[in-house]
XYZ file of C-alpha atoms in Angstrom:
600
model
C -17.201 55.170 -55.571
C -17.974 54.406 -51.940
C -15.264 52.530 -50.078
C -16.924 49.577 -48.274
C -16.136 49.296 -44.587
C -14.117 46.275 -43.497
C -16.309 43.815 -41.630
C -16.966 40.113 -41.311
C -19.412 38.492 -43.691
C -23.001 38.309 -42.458
C -24.388 34.745 -42.545
C -28.097 35.433 -42.386
C -31.608 34.595 -43.637
C -32.973 35.559 -47.060
C -35.270 38.225 -45.671
C -32.464 39.720 -43.592
C -30.066 39.780 -46.556
C -32.442 41.853 -48.691
C -33.703 44.140 -45.919
C -30.201 44.887 -44.644
C -28.310 45.391 -47.875
C -30.715 46.536 -50.610
C -32.017 50.103 -50.461
C -34.691 51.921 -52.489
C -33.121 53.670 -55.462
C -30.317 51.115 -55.745
C -28.825 49.895 -58.993
C -29.291 46.158 -58.350
C -27.148 43.814 -60.405
C -28.395 40.239 -60.778
C -25.281 38.332 -61.818
C -25.797 35.738 -64.539
C -23.635 32.646 -64.585
C -24.979 29.288 -65.632
C -27.216 29.676 -62.559
C -29.566 32.184 -64.110
C -31.905 32.845 -61.189
C -31.707 33.354 -57.445
C -33.885 32.961 -54.374
C -32.644 36.453 -53.504
C -34.556 37.864 -56.476
C -37.748 36.196 -55.266
C -37.160 37.750 -51.850
C -36.531 41.147 -53.449
C -39.916 40.876 -55.179
C -41.640 39.894 -51.918
C -40.240 42.833 -49.964
C -40.760 45.441 -52.685
C -44.022 44.253 -54.258
C -46.239 47.251 -54.961
C -43.609 49.728 -53.786
C -42.119 52.488 -55.891
C -38.575 51.527 -54.974
C -37.092 53.107 -58.100
C -34.598 50.303 -58.686
C -32.326 50.214 -61.711
C -32.055 46.547 -62.646
C -28.729 45.529 -64.190
C -29.291 42.052 -65.591
C -27.875 40.579 -68.780
C -30.694 38.186 -69.654
C -34.110 38.798 -68.141
C -35.842 35.587 -69.292
C -39.442 34.945 -68.292
C -38.915 35.338 -64.543
C -37.626 38.860 -65.079
C -41.255 39.715 -65.813
C -41.990 39.122 -62.122
C -39.751 42.075 -61.228
C -41.567 44.231 -63.774
C -44.942 43.341 -62.279
C -43.692 44.240 -58.796
C -43.754 47.936 -59.714
C -40.351 48.477 -58.111
C -38.325 49.134 -61.278
C -37.450 52.473 -62.824
C -34.895 51.384 -65.402
C -33.299 48.249 -66.858
C -29.776 47.945 -68.258
C -29.770 44.710 -70.190
C -28.741 42.627 -73.164
C -31.749 40.354 -73.669
C -35.382 41.057 -72.732
C -37.265 37.947 -73.734
C -38.111 34.332 -72.962
C -35.518 31.549 -73.165
C -37.591 28.358 -72.822
C -38.814 26.576 -74.797
C -37.954 29.066 -77.533
C -36.426 32.538 -77.669
C -39.346 34.923 -78.040
C -40.434 38.437 -77.025
C -42.304 38.695 -73.737
C -45.454 40.857 -73.536
C -44.680 42.102 -70.008
C -41.402 43.651 -71.143
C -42.988 44.935 -74.343
C -45.791 46.710 -72.503
C -43.490 48.260 -69.880
C -41.022 49.582 -72.460
C -43.694 50.882 -74.835
C -45.602 52.708 -72.106
C -42.427 54.186 -70.626
C -43.193 52.630 -67.244
C -39.684 51.129 -67.315
C -36.807 52.704 -69.226
C -34.558 50.260 -71.090
C -30.898 50.683 -72.031
C -29.762 48.078 -74.553
C -26.237 46.684 -74.918
C -24.517 43.688 -76.434
C -23.083 41.014 -74.160
C -19.499 42.158 -74.579
C -20.178 45.855 -74.085
C -22.330 45.108 -71.036
C -19.434 43.141 -69.512
C -16.872 45.720 -70.604
C -18.838 48.465 -68.853
C -18.808 46.425 -65.637
C -15.084 45.797 -66.119
C -14.457 49.538 -66.409
C -16.205 50.008 -63.070
C -14.353 47.109 -61.439
C -10.934 48.360 -62.539
C -11.638 52.021 -61.818
C -10.881 53.344 -65.304
C -12.964 56.028 -67.049
C -13.684 53.832 -70.089
C -12.843 50.548 -71.777
C -12.118 50.091 -75.493
C -14.630 47.970 -77.381
C -14.896 46.623 -80.917
C -18.672 46.096 -80.658
C -21.799 48.252 -81.265
C -20.185 50.572 -83.823
C -22.483 51.191 -86.795
C -25.454 49.943 -84.744
C -28.234 51.880 -83.058
C -26.623 51.123 -79.691
C -23.827 53.498 -80.686
C -26.308 56.263 -79.767
C -26.210 55.237 -76.091
C -24.828 57.962 -73.841
C -22.259 55.569 -72.367
C -20.688 54.870 -75.788
C -18.358 57.186 -77.663
C -15.986 56.950 -80.610
C -12.866 59.008 -80.954
C -9.766 59.312 -83.098
C -6.513 58.500 -81.356
C -2.882 58.059 -82.361
C -3.692 54.332 -82.547
C -6.706 54.695 -84.817
C -10.424 55.277 -84.305
C -11.736 53.460 -81.255
C -15.029 52.834 -79.497
C -15.258 53.425 -75.748
C -17.809 52.376 -73.132
C -18.211 54.107 -69.766
C -18.303 52.291 -66.400
C -21.525 50.629 -65.238
C -21.545 50.707 -61.437
C -24.083 48.633 -59.463
C -24.786 49.456 -55.836
C -25.192 45.807 -54.904
C -24.896 42.471 -56.704
C -27.110 39.425 -56.125
C -25.596 36.070 -57.028
C -26.177 32.374 -56.538
C -22.866 30.589 -56.031
C -22.345 26.878 -55.547
C -20.330 26.942 -52.318
C -19.032 29.407 -49.709
C -16.528 28.949 -46.923
C -16.812 30.274 -43.381
C -14.827 33.390 -44.314
C -17.261 34.260 -47.125
C -15.271 33.313 -50.240
C -17.521 32.121 -53.081
C -16.840 29.232 -55.460
C -18.579 28.877 -58.823
C -17.771 26.292 -61.479
C -17.504 27.434 -65.106
C -18.999 28.127 -67.609
C -19.405 31.605 -66.214
C -21.452 33.566 -68.777
C -20.830 37.231 -67.800
C -18.146 36.306 -65.254
C -17.734 38.026 -61.887
C -16.727 41.553 -62.895
C -20.104 42.870 -61.754
C -19.467 41.510 -58.279
C -16.133 43.319 -58.252
C -17.734 46.502 -59.613
C -20.476 46.896 -56.986
C -20.149 49.896 -54.683
C -21.250 48.115 -51.529
C -20.624 44.501 -52.471
C -22.295 41.130 -52.989
C -25.195 39.269 -51.417
C -25.004 35.564 -52.168
C -27.095 32.460 -51.840
C -25.149 29.192 -51.879
C -25.962 25.521 -51.946
C -23.622 24.806 -49.071
C -21.182 26.418 -46.639
C -17.950 24.509 -45.980
C -15.058 25.050 -43.603
C -12.321 25.362 -46.228
C -12.395 26.031 -49.987
C -8.658 25.807 -50.607
C -8.901 22.327 -52.212
C -11.102 24.002 -54.864
C -9.210 27.298 -55.064
C -9.274 27.304 -58.894
C -13.048 27.772 -58.712
C -13.135 30.441 -56.002
C -14.279 33.457 -58.013
C -15.334 36.113 -55.500
C -13.226 36.942 -52.438
C -14.824 37.390 -49.031
C -13.680 41.018 -49.013
C -16.414 41.818 -51.567
C -19.184 39.861 -49.824
C -21.799 41.480 -47.579
C -24.021 38.559 -46.702
C -24.429 34.838 -47.416
C -27.535 32.684 -47.138
C -27.225 28.899 -47.296
C -30.031 28.101 -49.739
C -30.188 24.617 -51.305
C -31.738 24.773 -54.782
C -31.441 28.546 -54.529
C -31.014 28.894 -58.297
C -34.284 27.109 -59.152
C -35.611 27.041 -61.859
C -32.056 27.652 -62.998
C -29.457 25.034 -62.182
C -26.028 24.548 -60.658
C -23.154 22.814 -62.429
C -20.686 21.548 -59.794
C -17.855 21.164 -62.300
C -16.620 18.495 -64.691
C -15.793 14.970 -63.605
C -12.595 14.964 -61.575
C -12.863 18.632 -60.615
C -16.185 18.919 -58.836
C -17.067 21.283 -56.056
C -18.238 19.617 -52.822
C -21.927 19.986 -53.626
C -24.584 18.140 -55.585
C -25.615 19.983 -58.731
C -28.927 20.077 -60.568
C -30.140 20.938 -64.055
C -32.512 23.681 -65.093
C -36.204 23.020 -64.575
C -37.322 23.590 -68.158
C -40.948 22.742 -67.374
C -41.034 25.469 -64.716
C -39.472 28.003 -67.102
C -42.141 27.134 -69.653
C -44.855 27.527 -67.008
C -43.591 31.025 -66.172
C -43.552 31.951 -69.838
C -47.141 30.801 -70.309
C -48.324 32.514 -67.126
C -46.759 35.828 -68.188
C -49.046 35.827 -71.231
C -52.240 35.453 -69.247
C -54.286 38.213 -67.592
C -53.991 36.344 -64.266
C -50.165 36.500 -64.189
C -50.302 38.274 -60.828
C -52.187 35.277 -59.426
C -49.332 33.023 -60.566
C -46.837 35.387 -58.901
C -48.888 35.333 -55.706
C -48.927 31.537 -55.675
C -45.246 30.966 -56.490
C -43.425 34.074 -55.273
C -45.403 36.056 -52.706
C -47.225 33.394 -50.660
C -44.498 30.850 -49.833
C -43.413 32.003 -46.391
C -39.764 31.165 -46.979
C -37.464 29.166 -49.221
C -38.325 25.898 -47.481
C -41.986 26.478 -48.283
C -41.064 27.200 -51.892
C -39.113 23.941 -52.150
C -41.977 22.030 -50.566
C -44.231 23.432 -53.268
C -41.818 22.241 -55.975
C -41.810 18.834 -54.329
C -39.001 16.457 -53.311
C -39.568 14.158 -56.293
C -39.081 16.990 -58.756
C -35.998 18.267 -56.970
C -34.466 14.791 -56.918
C -35.118 14.425 -60.646
C -33.327 17.718 -61.332
C -30.338 16.599 -59.261
C -30.273 13.197 -60.953
C -30.344 14.937 -64.328
C -27.020 16.605 -63.498
C -25.423 13.232 -62.795
C -26.519 11.255 -65.836
C -27.834 12.287 -69.258
C -31.578 12.166 -69.674
C -32.993 9.657 -72.157
C -33.453 11.058 -75.647
C -37.169 11.689 -76.225
C -38.742 10.036 -79.211
C -39.579 12.346 -82.082
C -43.037 12.451 -83.603
C -42.125 13.647 -87.090
C -39.706 10.978 -88.299
C -41.346 10.313 -91.667
C -42.981 13.677 -92.264
C -41.723 15.515 -95.342
C -39.444 18.476 -94.585
C -41.173 21.769 -93.917
C -39.836 25.153 -95.029
C -37.953 25.776 -91.790
C -36.189 22.424 -92.057
C -35.254 22.958 -95.697
C -33.609 26.270 -94.821
C -31.691 24.588 -91.985
C -30.433 21.805 -94.262
C -29.219 24.301 -96.864
C -27.471 26.287 -94.136
C -25.803 23.112 -92.805
C -24.551 22.434 -96.351
C -23.108 25.935 -96.494
C -21.464 25.735 -93.065
C -19.694 22.484 -93.937
C -18.546 23.913 -97.251
C -17.269 27.197 -95.826
C -15.310 25.407 -93.098
C -13.707 23.291 -95.800
C -12.924 26.286 -98.019
C -11.659 28.662 -95.348
C -10.211 26.343 -92.719
C -12.323 28.193 -90.131
C -11.261 27.604 -86.546
C -14.652 28.084 -84.966
C -18.370 28.383 -85.616
C -20.598 30.231 -83.173
C -24.320 30.001 -83.717
C -27.184 31.931 -82.242
C -29.853 29.975 -80.428
C -32.610 28.193 -82.307
C -32.677 27.211 -85.961
C -29.231 28.629 -86.765
C -27.807 26.623 -83.910
C -29.258 23.301 -85.099
C -27.984 23.890 -88.632
C -24.530 24.792 -87.329
C -24.430 21.610 -85.241
C -25.073 19.505 -88.323
C -22.678 21.458 -90.557
C -19.841 21.397 -88.029
C -20.431 17.696 -87.442
C -19.932 17.032 -91.150
C -16.807 19.194 -91.218
C -15.317 17.278 -88.291
C -16.096 13.971 -89.959
C -14.152 15.273 -92.969
C -11.127 15.884 -90.749
C -11.413 19.600 -89.942
C -10.504 20.820 -86.440
C -13.284 23.386 -86.280
C -14.658 24.091 -82.777
C -18.252 24.805 -81.835
C -18.523 27.757 -79.468
C -21.384 29.122 -77.357
C -21.452 32.573 -75.793
C -22.266 31.173 -72.337
C -18.627 30.058 -72.204
C -18.460 26.770 -74.112
C -15.565 25.999 -76.459
C -15.334 22.933 -78.676
C -18.377 21.173 -77.272
C -20.385 18.267 -78.664
C -24.153 18.845 -78.802
C -26.430 16.326 -77.119
C -29.045 14.454 -79.193
C -32.556 15.111 -77.976
C -31.638 18.463 -76.404
C -31.967 21.504 -78.713
C -31.092 24.105 -76.067
C -27.732 25.718 -76.783
C -26.991 26.378 -73.094
C -28.022 22.934 -71.900
C -26.043 21.565 -68.971
C -25.656 18.326 -70.937
C -23.211 20.141 -73.245
C -20.916 21.270 -70.437
C -18.983 18.014 -69.831
C -18.200 17.595 -73.538
C -16.499 20.999 -73.827
C -12.739 21.184 -74.281
C -12.759 24.476 -72.365
C -15.326 25.956 -69.982
C -14.895 29.722 -70.006
C -17.067 32.839 -69.951
C -18.635 35.142 -72.511
C -15.773 37.613 -72.587
C -13.222 34.861 -73.271
C -15.324 33.139 -75.936
C -16.587 36.207 -77.798
C -13.750 38.614 -77.087
C -10.640 36.427 -77.255
C -11.566 33.349 -79.286
C -14.453 33.759 -81.733
C -13.506 37.377 -82.401
C -9.814 36.932 -81.705
C -7.472 38.423 -84.282
C -5.728 35.184 -85.214
C -8.694 32.786 -85.204
C -10.957 32.594 -88.240
C -14.627 32.456 -87.266
C -18.007 31.898 -88.871
C -21.211 33.139 -87.227
C -24.601 31.531 -87.888
C -27.561 33.612 -86.728
C -31.281 34.067 -87.120
C -33.045 37.396 -87.301
C -36.313 39.140 -86.574
C -35.685 41.658 -89.381
C -33.032 41.980 -92.050
C -32.766 44.633 -94.745
C -31.317 44.697 -98.240
C -27.865 45.643 -96.904
C -27.769 42.808 -94.373
C -28.434 44.984 -91.327
C -30.168 42.955 -88.612
C -32.759 44.056 -86.077
C -33.662 41.966 -83.037
C -34.411 44.873 -80.693
C -37.494 46.882 -81.628
C -39.784 47.574 -84.560
C -40.322 51.176 -85.608
C -43.813 52.056 -84.454
C -44.270 48.512 -83.215
C -43.309 46.199 -80.385
C -40.050 45.635 -78.580
C -38.393 42.379 -79.618
C -35.613 40.917 -77.436
C -32.351 42.848 -77.837
C -28.884 41.935 -78.999
C -27.662 39.098 -76.837
C -24.251 38.260 -78.246
C -25.515 38.882 -81.773
C -23.984 42.311 -82.235
C -20.602 41.171 -80.917
C -20.237 38.198 -83.217
C -21.950 39.731 -86.276
C -19.773 42.849 -86.028
C -16.513 40.984 -85.575
C -16.716 37.496 -87.115
C -14.946 36.843 -90.410
C -18.244 35.996 -92.065
C -21.882 35.816 -91.039
C -24.478 33.358 -92.332
C -28.138 34.127 -91.615
C -31.105 31.752 -91.688
C -34.865 32.343 -91.552
C -38.135 31.836 -93.357
C -38.851 34.616 -95.826
C -41.742 37.041 -95.415
C -42.219 40.797 -95.736
C -42.283 41.370 -91.966
C -38.783 39.916 -91.669
C -37.206 40.980 -94.981
C -37.619 44.754 -95.015
C -36.326 47.628 -97.122
C -34.617 49.262 -94.134
C -34.226 48.297 -90.492
C -35.387 51.240 -88.389
C -33.290 49.940 -85.506
C -29.965 48.305 -86.323
C -28.992 45.782 -83.662
C -26.137 44.415 -85.775
C -24.601 46.036 -88.875
C -24.649 43.985 -92.061
C -21.140 44.553 -93.394
C -20.042 40.975 -92.661
C -23.299 39.255 -93.620
C -22.340 37.240 -96.690
C -25.288 34.873 -97.168
C -28.925 34.623 -96.092
C -30.488 31.164 -96.386
C -34.293 30.965 -96.480
C -37.014 28.461 -97.269
C -37.561 30.098 -100.691
C -33.982 30.669 -101.790
C -30.596 32.104 -100.929
C -29.552 35.741 -100.962
C -25.847 36.499 -101.320
C -24.014 39.762 -100.784
C -22.928 41.437 -104.013
C -21.726 45.052 -104.158
C -23.060 45.738 -100.665
C -26.570 44.413 -101.292
C -28.320 41.063 -100.892
C -29.333 39.571 -104.233
C -31.107 36.327 -105.094
C -28.513 33.784 -106.247
C -30.338 30.502 -105.589
C -33.992 29.543 -105.664
C -35.669 26.623 -103.925
C -36.682 23.621 -106.062
C -40.322 22.902 -106.721
C -42.854 21.777 -109.302
C -43.613 25.315 -110.456
C -41.742 26.879 -113.386
C -38.616 28.793 -112.391
C -40.147 32.245 -113.123
C -43.012 31.456 -110.730
C -40.610 30.500 -107.937
C -38.629 33.688 -108.470
C -41.869 35.674 -108.402
C -42.722 34.001 -105.099
C -39.432 35.197 -103.613
C -40.136 38.720 -104.827
C -43.628 38.577 -103.375
C -42.259 37.585 -99.943
C -39.337 40.032 -99.896
C -39.844 43.573 -98.635
C -37.631 45.174 -101.278
C -37.298 44.866 -105.023
C -34.712 42.117 -104.823
C -32.210 41.839 -107.648
C -31.995 38.408 -109.280
C -28.527 37.222 -110.237
C -28.085 36.488 -113.962
C -26.326 33.292 -112.791
C -29.317 32.147 -110.714
C -29.077 28.508 -109.701
C -31.413 25.988 -108.104
C -30.924 24.523 -104.671
C -30.921 20.774 -104.145
C -33.957 18.846 -103.002
C -34.199 18.170 -99.278
C -35.392 14.737 -98.216
C -36.608 13.215 -94.971
C -33.193 11.583 -94.627
C -31.538 15.020 -94.832
C -33.505 16.317 -91.837
C -33.089 13.223 -89.670
C -30.075 14.615 -87.820
C -31.751 17.984 -87.269
C -34.793 16.234 -85.833
C -32.601 14.070 -83.614
C -31.457 17.255 -81.864
C -34.957 18.774 -81.734
C -37.356 15.806 -81.541
C -40.246 17.891 -80.221
C -39.912 20.469 -82.991
C -39.357 23.523 -80.771
C -37.176 25.209 -83.394
C -37.927 23.121 -86.476
C -41.659 23.697 -86.244
C -44.610 21.413 -85.629
C -46.524 22.199 -88.798
C -47.021 19.308 -91.161
C -46.047 20.128 -94.715
C -47.972 18.212 -97.402
C -45.871 16.229 -99.821
C -45.319 17.926 -103.171
C -44.257 16.455 -106.497
C -40.488 16.307 -106.696
C -39.001 18.225 -109.595
C -35.487 17.550 -110.819
C -32.956 19.977 -109.380
C -29.441 20.961 -110.179
C -27.455 19.806 -107.122
C -25.098 22.706 -106.502
C -23.440 24.079 -103.416
C -24.382 27.516 -102.148
C -21.706 29.960 -103.319
C -19.951 32.449 -101.134
C -18.574 35.821 -102.097
C -15.171 35.797 -100.475
C -13.826 39.029 -99.021
C -10.889 40.760 -100.619
C -8.689 40.716 -97.529
C -7.018 37.907 -95.669
C -7.950 36.917 -92.131
C -5.272 38.977 -90.410
C -6.173 42.146 -92.322
C -9.836 41.588 -91.639
C -9.378 41.056 -87.921
C -7.297 44.216 -87.681
C -9.979 46.144 -89.545
C -12.614 44.883 -87.129
C -11.286 47.136 -84.397
C -10.725 50.342 -86.343
C -12.363 52.249 -89.126
């Protein structure tokens, strides 16, 4: 690794920062904290638009704006965790799909933990770091992953991931060049410490002295190349200045969800380059960009960080539950029951439907007196979700968290920690009869989104609960690409019934209620399942779901982003046996299981 020369930090303009410190052929790391974008990335696009700069982009979560970099033509390869949209829902993006399918951009997929662990190996100068993730998944075929037998057991190893330069938006810098960032930290700062040449940063403000906020100084000046004072430099991402009583000396702002949605929609149109020209290429500088956003909008984003937004009114209050909502209610029932039965310490849910169901289930468990903590991979521990806001990484959830951490602490030390019992609730793009999950790519078909933290939690949690509507595209005989192995998947809750793990295979144990005879409802499950699903001889019927049951779900998602907008016609209500969803308990206790997670 190159040893950076000692020098003072360069306080400069955006254009100077990119032209001076980013070179063609660089591995450019865009660091992801809760500020998930940077004016530096816009400047990178401006200076390298239409150029074959052969960049390797190292970026955990691309989101819709990552598509702008793809359209620039400057990328050769991407090392990432998530290639998809984030707002308003988590979906594949056609720009990424086209680039990966054509081979225009090479993609290297990792889970969140292994991505961070590779950066940590580079930062600490070791040849590899031990990991408990990606084993038994398709990512185990990556060149930078290896398993070996040692005197301590069989271990997985990941090789260093070394950026040339890291781009970051921090909240505050001091005159020496130290950078302060409030948690939650998402991937943390290991990438900044791993970069060969160092860090280029935009900041909201430069102050004389950061020592009063030393607990939030994350990157030392010794690693910093250049700093640009750039108010609203994370837009359309946001900046959290810290919890009440421990705030950095800067005004924060929330994410501009409407702008994220606009990018997503533009990336699906044939005139996407016109949108990029208008919003990225033509504004002469950052001031011009902010003028285009408008002072009223910027003030609203800042005000949103200071007081919770009013809860929007839902439009589906009296509508009968649709299939998606029924599945979520049954999953919430199961979550509450499993917390009660196992004394689980934590529940971590993937974004979307699984997340809403987990919120409701954990809420019931807490009301019953359990100390279970909600966790989110961004770095939230024991948070309280905000009514009216279905987004798992919403800034409104930050102040309610008992601890604000980072992904490595939440996934590596807490949710997957040896002495904490955890439940994972996830959705899936594909799942096979053995519980293997695919969210990365379809054999002979499109790219999906990647692992996110899914592989980490599904591989290592004590038990995994899956939710989704049942159809043959999702429920397949065999996943051609395994993002997350199914060994710990115990239950799959769907709109048509529940599949439970028995003897290593998912079998139908519960069927949804309805006016049709039981054999017809079982036949419907078989018709929608991509394998010849076994029906348990002890098949039971799920309880009816009412409008009252879905009221809490809808209070979190009033606009129906994850619960769906489709109106479901009312059907005659048939009597149902009101039973709880069963769970096939593992044969080992929590300590044995957690030990087994890290060896095989």
